[in-house]
Coordinates of C-alpha atoms and ligand atoms in Angstrom, one line a residue:
X1 CA -150.8 78.3 286.4
X2 CA -148.8 77.9 283.2
X3 CA -145.7 75.9 282.5
X4 CA -142.6 76.4 284.7
X5 CA -139.4 77.2 282.8
X6 CA -136.1 77.5 284.5
X7 CA -133.2 79.2 282.7
X8 CA -129.5 78.8 283.7
X9 CA -127.5 81.9 282.7
X10 CA -129.0 85.4 282.5
X11 CA -127.1 87.0 279.7
X12 CA -127.3 86.7 275.9
X13 CA -129.2 83.5 275.3
X14 CA -130.8 83.2 278.7
X15 CA -132.2 86.7 278.9
X16 CA -133.5 86.6 275.2
X17 CA -135.3 83.3 275.9
X18 CA -136.9 84.7 279.1
X19 CA -138.1 87.9 277.5
X20 CA -139.6 86.1 274.5
X21 CA -141.2 83.5 276.6
X22 CA -143.0 86.2 278.6
X23 CA -144.1 88.0 275.4
X24 CA -145.7 84.8 274.2
X25 CA -147.2 83.6 277.5
X26 CA -148.3 85.8 280.3
X27 CA -149.1 82.8 282.6
X28 CA -145.8 80.9 282.4
X29 CA -143.6 80.8 285.5
X30 CA -140.1 81.9 284.4
X31 CA -137.0 81.9 286.7
X32 CA -133.5 82.9 285.6
X33 CA -130.6 81.7 287.7
X34 CA -127.4 83.7 287.3
X35 CA -124.3 82.9 289.4
X36 CA -122.8 86.3 288.8
X37 CA -124.0 89.7 290.0
X38 CA -125.4 90.9 286.7
X39 CA -127.7 89.7 284.0
X40 CA -128.0 90.9 280.4
X41 CA -124.8 92.8 280.5
X42 CA -123.0 94.0 277.4
X43 CA -120.1 91.4 277.1
X44 CA -119.3 92.8 273.7
X45 CA -118.8 96.3 275.0
X46 CA -116.6 95.4 278.0
X47 CA -113.2 96.3 276.4
X48 CA -114.4 99.8 275.5
X49 CA -115.1 100.6 279.2
X50 CA -111.3 100.4 279.9
X51 CA -110.5 103.3 277.6
X52 CA -113.5 105.4 278.5
X53 CA -115.1 105.1 275.0
X54 CA -118.0 103.7 276.9
X55 CA -117.8 106.1 279.8
X56 CA -120.6 105.0 282.1
X57 CA -120.4 101.6 283.8
X58 CA -124.2 101.6 283.9
X59 CA -124.3 101.6 280.1
X60 CA -122.9 98.0 280.2
X61 CA -125.9 96.9 282.2
X62 CA -128.5 96.5 279.5
X63 CA -131.1 95.1 281.8
X64 CA -131.2 94.7 285.6
X65 CA -133.0 92.0 287.7
X66 CA -135.5 94.6 288.9
X67 CA -136.1 95.7 285.3
X68 CA -136.7 92.1 284.2
X69 CA -139.1 91.7 287.2
X70 CA -141.0 94.9 286.5
X71 CA -141.3 94.6 282.8
X72 CA -141.4 90.9 282.2
X73 CA -142.6 89.4 285.5
X74 CA -139.6 87.2 285.5
X75 CA -138.1 85.9 288.7
X76 CA -134.4 86.7 288.4
X77 CA -132.1 85.1 291.0
X78 CA -128.6 86.5 290.9
X79 CA -125.7 85.0 293.0
X80 CA -127.4 81.7 292.4
X81 CA -125.4 79.0 290.8
X82 CA -127.1 76.0 289.4
X83 CA -124.9 73.1 290.7
X84 CA -126.9 70.1 289.6
X85 CA -129.5 69.0 287.1
X86 CA -131.5 65.9 287.9
X87 CA -133.3 65.2 284.6
X88 CA -135.2 62.2 285.9
X89 CA -136.9 64.2 288.6
X90 CA -137.0 67.4 286.5
X91 CA -135.3 69.2 289.3
X92 CA -132.3 71.5 289.6
X93 CA -130.1 72.2 292.6
X94 CA -129.2 75.8 293.3
X95 CA -126.5 77.2 295.5
X96 CA -126.8 80.8 296.7
X97 CA -123.7 82.9 297.5
X98 CA -124.4 82.5 301.2
X99 CA -124.1 78.8 300.9
X100 CA -127.8 78.0 301.0
X101 CA -128.7 75.1 298.7
X102 CA -132.3 74.4 297.5
X103 CA -134.1 72.6 294.7
X104 CA -136.4 73.9 292.1
X105 CA -138.6 71.8 289.8
X106 CA -139.3 72.5 286.1
X107 CA -141.3 71.6 283.1
X108 CA -138.7 72.9 280.8
X109 CA -135.1 73.8 281.5
X110 CA -133.0 76.1 279.3
X111 CA -129.2 76.0 279.6
X112 CA -127.4 79.1 278.5
X113 CA -124.2 79.0 280.6
X114 CA -121.9 80.4 277.9
X115 CA -118.2 79.6 277.5
X116 CA -115.3 80.2 279.8
X117 CA -112.0 81.8 278.9
X118 CA -109.3 79.2 278.4
X119 CA -106.6 79.1 281.1
X120 CA -104.0 76.5 280.2
X121 CA -101.7 75.3 282.9
X122 CA -98.7 77.3 281.8
X123 CA -96.0 77.2 284.4
X124 CA -96.3 80.2 286.8
X125 CA -99.8 81.2 285.8
X126 CA -101.1 80.7 289.3
X127 CA -98.3 83.0 290.7
X128 CA -99.4 86.0 288.7
X129 CA -102.7 87.8 288.2
X130 CA -103.7 86.5 284.8
X131 CA -106.7 88.6 284.0
X132 CA -109.6 87.5 281.9
X133 CA -112.4 89.4 280.1
X134 CA -115.7 87.8 280.5
X135 CA -118.0 89.8 282.7
X136 CA -118.5 93.2 284.3
X137 CA -116.5 92.3 287.4
X138 CA -113.5 91.2 285.2
X139 CA -113.5 94.5 283.4
X140 CA -114.0 96.4 286.7
X141 CA -110.8 94.8 287.9
X142 CA -108.8 95.7 284.8
X143 CA -110.1 99.3 284.8
X144 CA -109.2 99.6 288.5
X145 CA -105.6 98.5 287.8
X146 CA -105.3 100.9 284.9
X147 CA -106.8 103.8 286.9
X148 CA -105.0 103.2 290.2
X149 CA -101.8 101.4 289.4
X150 CA -101.1 103.2 286.2
X151 CA -99.3 100.3 284.5
X152 CA -96.8 101.3 281.9
X153 CA -96.9 98.0 280.0
X154 CA -99.4 95.2 279.3
X155 CA -99.2 91.9 277.6
X156 CA -102.3 90.4 275.9
X157 CA -101.9 86.7 275.3
X158 CA -104.1 85.9 272.2
X159 CA -104.7 87.8 269.0
X160 CA -108.4 87.0 268.6
X161 CA -111.0 89.8 268.6
X162 CA -111.1 90.1 272.3
X163 CA -107.3 90.3 272.6
X164 CA -107.2 92.9 269.8
X165 CA -110.0 95.0 271.4
X166 CA -108.3 94.9 274.7
X167 CA -104.9 95.9 273.2
X168 CA -106.5 98.8 271.5
X169 CA -108.3 100.1 274.6
X170 CA -105.2 99.7 276.8
X171 CA -103.0 101.5 274.2
X172 CA -105.6 104.3 274.2
X173 CA -104.9 104.6 278.0
X174 CA -101.2 105.0 277.3
X175 CA -100.3 101.5 278.3
X176 CA -97.6 100.1 276.0
X177 CA -99.1 96.8 274.9
X178 CA -97.7 93.6 273.5
X179 CA -99.9 91.0 271.8
X180 CA -98.5 87.5 272.0
X181 CA -100.0 85.2 269.4
X182 CA -98.9 81.6 268.9
X183 CA -100.1 81.2 265.3
X184 CA -98.8 83.2 262.4
X185 CA -101.7 85.6 262.3
X186 CA -104.3 87.4 264.4
X187 CA -108.1 86.9 264.0
X188 CA -108.3 83.2 263.2
X189 CA -111.5 83.4 261.1
X190 CA -109.6 85.4 258.5
X191 CA -107.1 83.8 256.1
X192 CA -103.5 84.8 256.4
X193 CA -103.3 87.5 253.7
X194 CA -106.3 89.3 255.0
X195 CA -105.0 89.2 258.6
X196 CA -101.6 90.5 257.2
X197 CA -103.4 93.8 256.3
X198 CA -104.2 94.0 260.0
X199 CA -100.7 93.1 261.1
X200 CA -99.2 96.2 259.5
X201 CA -101.9 98.4 260.9
X202 CA -101.5 97.1 264.4
X203 CA -97.8 97.5 264.2
X204 CA -98.2 101.1 263.0
X205 CA -100.4 101.8 266.0
X206 CA -97.4 101.1 268.2
X207 CA -98.4 97.7 269.4
X208 CA -95.6 95.1 269.8
X209 CA -97.2 92.3 267.9
X210 CA -95.4 89.0 268.5
X211 CA -96.5 86.2 266.1
X212 CA -95.6 82.5 266.0
X213 CA -94.5 82.5 269.5
X214 CA -96.3 81.1 272.5
X215 CA -96.0 81.7 276.3
X216 CA -93.6 79.2 277.9
X217 CA -93.9 80.5 281.5
X218 CA -94.9 83.3 283.7
X219 CA -92.9 84.6 286.7
X220 CA -93.7 87.3 289.2
X221 CA -91.0 89.9 289.7
X222 CA -92.0 92.5 292.2
X223 CA -95.0 94.3 290.7
X224 CA -94.5 93.0 287.2
X225 CA -94.7 89.7 285.3
X226 CA -91.9 88.3 283.3
X227 CA -93.3 86.3 280.4
X228 CA -90.9 83.9 278.8
X229 CA -91.8 82.9 275.3
X230 CA -91.1 79.6 273.5
X231 CA -88.4 81.4 271.5
X232 CA -86.7 82.4 274.7
X233 CA -87.6 86.1 274.4
X234 CA -88.7 87.7 277.6
X235 CA -91.4 90.3 277.9
X236 CA -92.0 92.3 281.0
X237 CA -95.6 93.4 281.7
X238 CA -97.3 95.3 284.5
X239 CA -100.6 93.8 283.4
X240 CA -101.3 90.4 281.8
X241 CA -104.5 89.5 280.0
X242 CA -105.3 86.0 278.8
X243 CA -107.5 86.0 275.7
X244 CA -106.7 82.8 273.9
X245 CA -110.2 81.7 273.3
X246 CA -113.1 80.1 275.2
X247 CA -114.5 76.7 275.9
X248 CA -118.1 75.7 276.4
X249 CA -119.3 75.5 280.0
X250 CA -120.6 71.9 280.0
X251 CA -120.0 70.8 283.6
X252 CA -123.7 70.9 284.5
X253 CA -124.8 69.2 281.3
X254 CA -122.1 66.5 281.5
X255 CA -122.9 65.6 285.1
X256 CA -126.5 65.4 284.2
X257 CA -125.7 62.8 281.6
X258 CA -126.6 65.0 278.6
X259 CA -124.8 64.2 275.3
X260 CA -121.7 66.2 274.6
X261 CA -120.3 66.5 271.1
X262 CA -116.8 65.7 269.9
X263 CA -115.8 69.3 270.0
X264 CA -116.8 69.6 273.6
X265 CA -120.0 71.5 273.3
X266 CA -123.5 70.4 274.4
X267 CA -125.2 68.4 271.6
X268 CA -128.6 69.8 270.5
X269 CA -131.0 69.0 267.6
X270 CA -132.6 71.5 265.3
X271 CA -135.1 72.3 268.0
X272 CA -132.2 73.1 270.3
X273 CA -133.2 70.1 272.5
X274 CA -130.4 68.3 274.3
X275 CA -130.4 64.5 274.6
X276 CA -133.1 65.1 277.3
X277 CA -136.2 66.4 275.5
X278 CA -137.2 68.7 278.4
X279 CA -133.8 70.3 278.5
X280 CA -132.8 72.9 275.8
X281 CA -129.4 74.5 275.4
X282 CA -128.4 77.6 273.6
X283 CA -125.4 80.0 273.1
X284 CA -121.7 79.5 273.4
X285 CA -122.2 76.2 275.3
X286 CA -123.6 74.3 272.4
X287 CA -122.3 72.8 269.2
X288 CA -124.1 74.3 266.2
X289 CA -124.4 73.1 262.6
X290 CA -122.1 75.0 260.4
X291 CA -124.3 76.4 257.7
X292 CA -121.8 75.8 254.9
X293 CA -120.3 72.4 255.8
X294 CA -123.2 70.9 257.8
X295 CA -120.6 69.8 260.3
X296 CA -120.7 70.4 264.1
X297 CA -118.9 73.6 265.1
X298 CA -118.3 75.9 268.0
X299 CA -119.1 79.4 267.0
X300 CA -119.4 81.6 270.2
X301 CA -121.1 84.8 269.0
X302 CA -123.8 87.0 270.4
X303 CA -126.1 87.0 267.4
X304 CA -126.5 83.3 267.3
X305 CA -126.9 83.1 271.1
X306 CA -129.7 85.7 271.0
X307 CA -131.5 84.1 268.1
X308 CA -131.3 80.6 269.7
X309 CA -132.8 82.1 272.9
X310 CA -135.7 83.4 270.9
X311 CA -136.2 80.1 269.0
X312 CA -136.2 78.0 272.2
X313 CA -138.9 80.3 273.6
X314 CA -141.0 79.9 270.5
X315 CA -140.6 76.1 270.7
X316 CA -141.5 75.9 274.4
X317 CA -144.5 78.2 273.8
X318 CA -145.7 75.6 271.2
X319 CA -144.6 77.3 268.0
X320 CA -143.0 75.6 265.2
X321 CA -139.4 76.9 264.9
X322 CA -136.0 75.5 264.4
X323 CA -132.4 76.7 264.3
X324 CA -130.9 76.0 260.9
X325 CA -127.2 76.7 261.6
X326 CA -124.5 79.3 262.1
X327 CA -122.4 80.8 259.4
X328 CA -120.1 82.8 261.8
X329 CA -120.7 86.3 260.6
X330 CA -118.5 88.5 262.7
X331 CA -116.8 91.9 262.7
X332 CA -114.3 93.6 264.9
X333 CA -112.9 97.1 265.1
X334 CA -109.1 96.9 265.0
X335 CA -107.9 100.5 265.6
X336 CA -108.9 102.4 262.4
X337 CA -109.8 99.3 260.5
X338 CA -112.7 96.9 260.6
X339 CA -112.2 93.2 259.9
X340 CA -115.2 91.1 259.1
X341 CA -115.9 87.6 258.0
X342 CA -118.8 85.3 257.2
X343 CA -119.1 81.7 256.0
X344 CA -116.1 79.5 255.8
X345 CA -112.5 80.4 255.2
X346 CA -109.9 79.0 252.8
X347 CA -107.9 77.4 255.6
X348 CA -111.0 75.3 256.6
X349 CA -112.0 74.5 253.0
X350 CA -108.6 73.1 252.1
X351 CA -108.5 71.1 255.3
X352 CA -111.9 69.6 254.3
X353 CA -110.8 69.2 250.7
X354 CA -113.8 71.0 249.4
X355 CA -113.1 72.5 246.0
X356 CA -113.3 76.3 245.9
X357 CA -111.9 79.4 244.1
X358 CA -111.0 82.8 245.5
X359 CA -111.2 86.3 244.2
X360 CA -109.7 89.5 245.8
X361 CA -111.0 92.9 245.0
X362 CA -109.8 96.1 246.5
X363 CA -112.6 98.7 245.8
X364 CA -113.2 102.2 247.0
X365 CA -115.6 102.5 249.9
X366 CA -117.5 105.1 247.9
X367 CA -117.0 106.9 244.5
X368 CA -113.4 107.9 244.3
X369 CA -114.2 111.3 243.1
X370 CA -116.2 112.1 246.2
X371 CA -113.7 113.0 249.0
X372 CA -112.8 110.6 251.7
X373 CA -113.1 107.2 250.1
X374 CA -110.9 104.5 251.5
X375 CA -110.0 101.0 250.4
X376 CA -112.3 98.0 251.0
X377 CA -110.4 94.7 250.5
X378 CA -112.8 91.8 249.8
X379 CA -111.8 88.2 249.7
X380 CA -114.6 86.1 248.2
X381 CA -114.6 82.4 248.4
X382 CA -116.9 80.4 246.1
X383 CA -117.7 77.1 244.6
X384 CA -115.5 76.4 241.5
X385 CA -118.3 75.0 239.4
X386 CA -121.5 76.4 240.7
X387 CA -120.3 79.8 242.0
X388 CA -122.0 79.3 245.3
X389 CA -120.7 81.8 247.8
X390 CA -119.0 79.9 250.6
X391 CA -117.4 82.7 252.5
X392 CA -116.1 86.3 252.5
X393 CA -113.6 88.3 254.4
X394 CA -113.4 92.1 254.3
X395 CA -110.9 94.5 255.7
X396 CA -111.1 98.3 255.4
X397 CA -111.9 101.4 257.4
X398 CA -115.3 102.4 256.0
X399 CA -118.3 100.4 254.8
X400 CA -117.0 97.0 255.8
X401 CA -120.0 96.2 257.9
X402 CA -122.6 96.7 255.2
X403 CA -120.7 94.7 252.6
X404 CA -120.2 91.8 254.9
X405 CA -123.8 91.8 255.8
X406 CA -124.9 91.9 252.1
X407 CA -122.7 88.8 251.4
X408 CA -123.9 87.1 254.7
X409 CA -127.5 87.5 253.4
X410 CA -126.6 85.8 250.1
X411 CA -124.8 83.0 251.9
X412 CA -127.8 82.5 254.2
X413 CA -130.0 82.0 251.1
X414 CA -127.4 79.7 249.6
X415 CA -126.8 82.2 246.9
X416 CA -124.1 82.5 244.2
X417 CA -121.7 85.0 242.9
X418 CA -124.4 85.8 240.3
X419 CA -126.7 86.9 243.1
X420 CA -123.9 89.2 244.4
X421 CA -123.8 90.8 240.9
X422 CA -127.6 91.2 240.9
X423 CA -127.9 92.8 244.3
X424 CA -129.4 96.3 243.8
X425 CA -127.7 98.3 246.5
X426 CA -128.2 101.9 247.6
X427 CA -125.9 104.3 245.8
X428 CA -125.0 107.9 245.9
X429 CA -121.3 109.1 245.7
X430 CA -120.8 109.7 249.4
X431 CA -121.9 106.1 250.2
X432 CA -120.9 103.7 247.5
X433 CA -120.2 103.3 243.8
X434 CA -122.7 102.5 241.0
X435 CA -121.0 99.1 241.0
X436 CA -120.8 98.5 244.7
X437 CA -117.7 96.5 246.0
X438 CA -120.1 93.6 246.6
X439 CA -121.2 93.7 242.9
X440 CA -117.6 94.0 241.9
X441 CA -116.6 90.9 243.8
X442 CA -119.3 89.0 242.0
X443 CA -118.1 90.2 238.6
X444 CA -114.5 89.3 239.2
X445 CA -115.5 85.9 240.5
X446 CA -117.5 85.3 237.4
X447 CA -114.5 86.3 235.2
X448 CA -112.5 83.7 237.0
X449 CA -115.1 80.9 236.8
X450 CA -115.8 81.7 233.1
X451 CA -112.1 81.6 232.2
X452 CA -112.1 85.2 231.0
X453 CA -109.0 85.5 233.2
X454 CA -106.7 82.9 234.5
X455 CA -105.3 83.8 237.9
X456 CA -102.3 82.9 240.0
X457 CA -102.5 83.2 243.8
X458 CA -99.8 84.9 245.9
X459 CA -98.9 81.6 247.5
X460 CA -98.3 80.0 244.1
X461 CA -96.3 82.9 242.7
X462 CA -94.1 83.1 245.7
X463 CA -93.0 79.5 245.2
X464 CA -92.0 79.9 241.5
X465 CA -88.4 80.5 240.6
X466 CA -87.8 83.9 238.8
X467 CA -86.1 82.1 235.9
X468 CA -89.1 79.9 235.2
X469 CA -91.6 82.8 234.6
X470 CA -91.8 86.2 233.1
X471 CA -93.4 88.7 235.5
X472 CA -94.7 91.9 234.1
X473 CA -95.5 94.8 236.4
X474 CA -98.1 96.9 234.5
X475 CA -98.4 99.7 237.0
X476 CA -97.1 103.3 236.6
X477 CA -93.5 104.3 237.4
X478 CA -94.8 106.1 240.5
X479 CA -96.6 103.0 241.8
X480 CA -93.6 100.8 241.2
X481 CA -91.0 103.0 242.9
X482 CA -89.3 100.8 245.5
X483 CA -92.2 98.4 245.8
X484 CA -92.3 95.6 243.3
X485 CA -92.0 91.9 242.9
X486 CA -88.3 91.1 242.5
X487 CA -87.4 90.0 239.0
X488 CA -90.5 91.6 237.5
X489 CA -90.2 93.6 234.3
X490 CA -91.8 97.0 234.2
X491 CA -94.2 97.6 231.2
X492 CA -97.0 100.1 232.1
X493 CA -100.3 98.9 230.8
X494 CA -100.6 101.7 228.2
X495 CA -97.3 100.7 226.6
X496 CA -98.0 96.9 226.6
X497 CA -99.4 96.7 223.0
X498 CA -96.2 98.4 221.7
X499 CA -93.9 96.1 223.5
X500 CA -95.3 92.7 222.8
X501 CA -92.2 91.7 220.9
X502 CA -90.2 91.8 224.1
X503 CA -92.3 89.1 225.6
X504 CA -91.4 85.4 225.5
X505 CA -93.9 82.9 224.0
X506 CA -92.2 79.9 225.5
X507 CA -92.6 80.9 229.1
X508 CA -95.4 81.4 231.6
X509 CA -96.2 85.0 232.0
X510 CA -97.6 86.6 235.1
X511 CA -99.0 90.1 234.9
X512 CA -99.7 92.2 238.0
X513 CA -100.9 95.7 238.9
X514 CA -101.9 97.4 242.1
X515 CA -105.2 95.6 242.7
X516 CA -105.8 93.2 239.9
X517 CA -107.8 95.3 237.5
X518 CA -105.1 96.5 235.1
X519 CA -103.6 93.1 235.4
X520 CA -106.9 91.7 234.0
X521 CA -106.8 94.2 231.1
X522 CA -103.2 93.1 230.4
X523 CA -104.3 89.5 230.5
X524 CA -107.0 90.3 227.9
X525 CA -104.5 92.1 225.7
X526 CA -101.9 89.4 225.8
X527 CA -104.2 86.4 225.3
X528 CA -105.8 88.1 222.3
X529 CA -102.3 88.6 220.8
X530 CA -101.4 85.0 220.9
X531 CA -99.9 84.6 224.3
X532 CA -101.4 81.5 225.8
X533 CA -99.5 81.0 229.0
X534 CA -100.6 84.1 230.9
X535 CA -102.0 84.5 234.4
X536 CA -103.0 87.6 236.4
X537 CA -101.9 87.9 240.0
X538 CA -105.1 87.6 242.1
X539 CA -105.6 90.8 244.1
X540 CA -102.4 92.4 242.7
X541 CA -99.7 94.0 244.7
X542 CA -102.1 95.0 247.4
X543 CA -102.8 91.4 248.3
X544 CA -99.2 90.2 247.5
X545 CA -97.3 92.7 249.5
X546 CA -98.6 92.3 253.1
X547 CA -98.8 88.5 252.6
X548 CA -95.3 88.1 251.4
X549 CA -93.3 91.0 252.7
X550 CA -95.5 92.2 255.6
Ligands
FAD601 C1 -115.2 90.8 275.9 C2 -116.1 90.1 274.9 C3 -116.5 90.7 273.8 C4 -117.3 90.1 272.9 N1 -117.7 90.8 271.7 C5 -118.5 90.2 270.8 C6 -118.9 90.8 269.6 O1 -118.4 92.0 269.4 N2 -119.7 90.2 268.8 C7 -120.2 89.0 269.1 O2 -121.0 88.4 268.3 N3 -119.9 88.3 270.2 C8 -119.1 88.9 271.1 N4 -118.8 88.3 272.3 C9 -119.3 86.9 272.5 C10 -120.7 87.0 273.1 O3 -120.7 87.8 274.2 C11 -121.2 85.6 273.4 O4 -121.3 84.8 272.3 C12 -122.6 85.6 274.1 O5 -122.7 86.4 275.2 C13 -123.0 84.1 274.5 O6 -124.2 84.1 275.1 P1 -124.5 83.0 276.2 O7 -125.9 83.2 276.7 O8 -124.2 81.7 275.6 O9 -123.4 83.1 277.3 P2 -123.1 84.4 278.2 O10 -123.6 85.6 277.6 O11 -121.7 84.3 278.5 O12 -123.9 84.1 279.5 C14 -123.7 83.0 280.3 C15 -124.1 83.3 281.8 O13 -124.3 82.1 282.4 C16 -123.9 82.2 283.7 N5 -123.7 80.8 284.2 C17 -122.9 79.9 283.8 N6 -123.1 78.7 284.5 C18 -124.0 79.0 285.4 C19 -124.6 78.2 286.4 N7 -124.2 76.9 286.6 N8 -125.5 78.8 287.2 C20 -125.9 80.0 287.0 N9 -125.4 80.8 286.1 C21 -124.4 80.3 285.3 C22 -122.6 82.9 283.6 O14 -122.2 83.6 284.8 C23 -122.9 83.9 282.5 O15 -123.3 85.2 283.0 C24 -117.9 88.8 273.2 C25 -117.6 88.2 274.4 C26 -116.7 88.9 275.3 C27 -116.4 88.2 276.6

């Protein structure tokens, strides 16, 4: 008989570990305990079942207990909650749905209990049905309400990716949806100006997006809920979903005396061992090392959970493996847009006081002369002196996924903006440009680092008084119509050389165009004609407008 491995939680991390263990060792005794009804279900697909984009419920069930038994010879016990871990005895206590309690011993224990949706004690929350989205039964309930009760209105509390996905799928069913978000932006991994692109889009899709306002109380009124916000505004909703984030499930680990980190996740080392060497932990429940900062972080994503499950299996099977860290590469569909991020964002860098620089590029998803290209907005964050890529955020409707993955690969290898320039990427007009948006981001970043262009950020420009600076809009008449920075003077780029005499030499000059490219040309012209106090607006009007006026 081989080793005996028990696994708590049968979804992303747990099921991955189990399957890999079996592939490596035919003799091992492997038991998965899952307190719910399903294992290995598609958490990430749940919102799309409500709209019918994922039409078949069975499609959400990636693997079944029977399938795991037949294919992997794994003993899967559903409706079985692990209620205690006794590390000294190397034993767990299991409670079945029928109340029966029994013990099981182990050589190795893997904890993959995930993270639970937050449910703050907001007044009235227990009087209403505050729905959550974590598992198949949760989504069954939401779908049942939408199918049978035909709600007219819904409120989604929380503007993270789960909240946004739910809003989109409810709206697709004809339910008028409000998103209530306490901070000033949706999608926290993005910085404000990138989220601002989404705000406009979400609004245009008919969602009532409420920002900078939290829920003060819930009250039941017949079949609806009255949601009173901190501002005093009241929102009436037939359906209320709480999606304000998750917190690691650590009850078992804590009661077993395992070390818990400052952020509230289970502490593990690079071998994913907890403070007890026979107990491993993976997935949303653990604190991981942030690949960029080296600090402990909570990054609840499916990719890391699956990878950690595999690594733990390797380690238990005697292989040399380790988990190096998480960089938080993520993407979400937000109606017709995709929003993606990897690495660290500007908010976090300024909090940690790590020096950085930022470039914005707004490229075409593929060659502009080939029909159908759309804008890909890239925010690249990099080290000021060494050009090391620290993070990226991309919003657009096409080709966002491949660009974020290119940059994620470079970040994983601790690469620089020069590596982004060098990437040789697949090109034909229907797919990309000879200089891919990722290459472009690298070039623009180098221009900034080299001092070929001095930039001003939208936050800085917004704070300046119109009298203190001379702002030149170098776009065309058509582009400027009704949409320009107040106080700016219009000098199209092609006329700039002829109108140099109109420009002050004793004032700071800011040039801007639509996306930053003609602004850069204007900068080069002006600085070579003796103007020394010139800056180009980083990302141009396309970055400035949603961030300042959106
Ligand atoms: C709606 C939704 C959409 C998502 N979309 C994405 C996405 O697009 N991309 C992405 O990267 N991530 C996404 N995620 C996050 C992703 O699903 C998680 O990061 C991943 O599933 C974490 O894996 P895990 O094994 O740690 O936990 P889980 O997959 O949550 O599994 C934990 C399991 O453990 C069980 N359990 C807990 N305690 C016990 C116990 N004591 N005894 C027995 N069983 C127990 C739970 O019932 C649960 O089934 C999404 C999550 C949700 C909810």
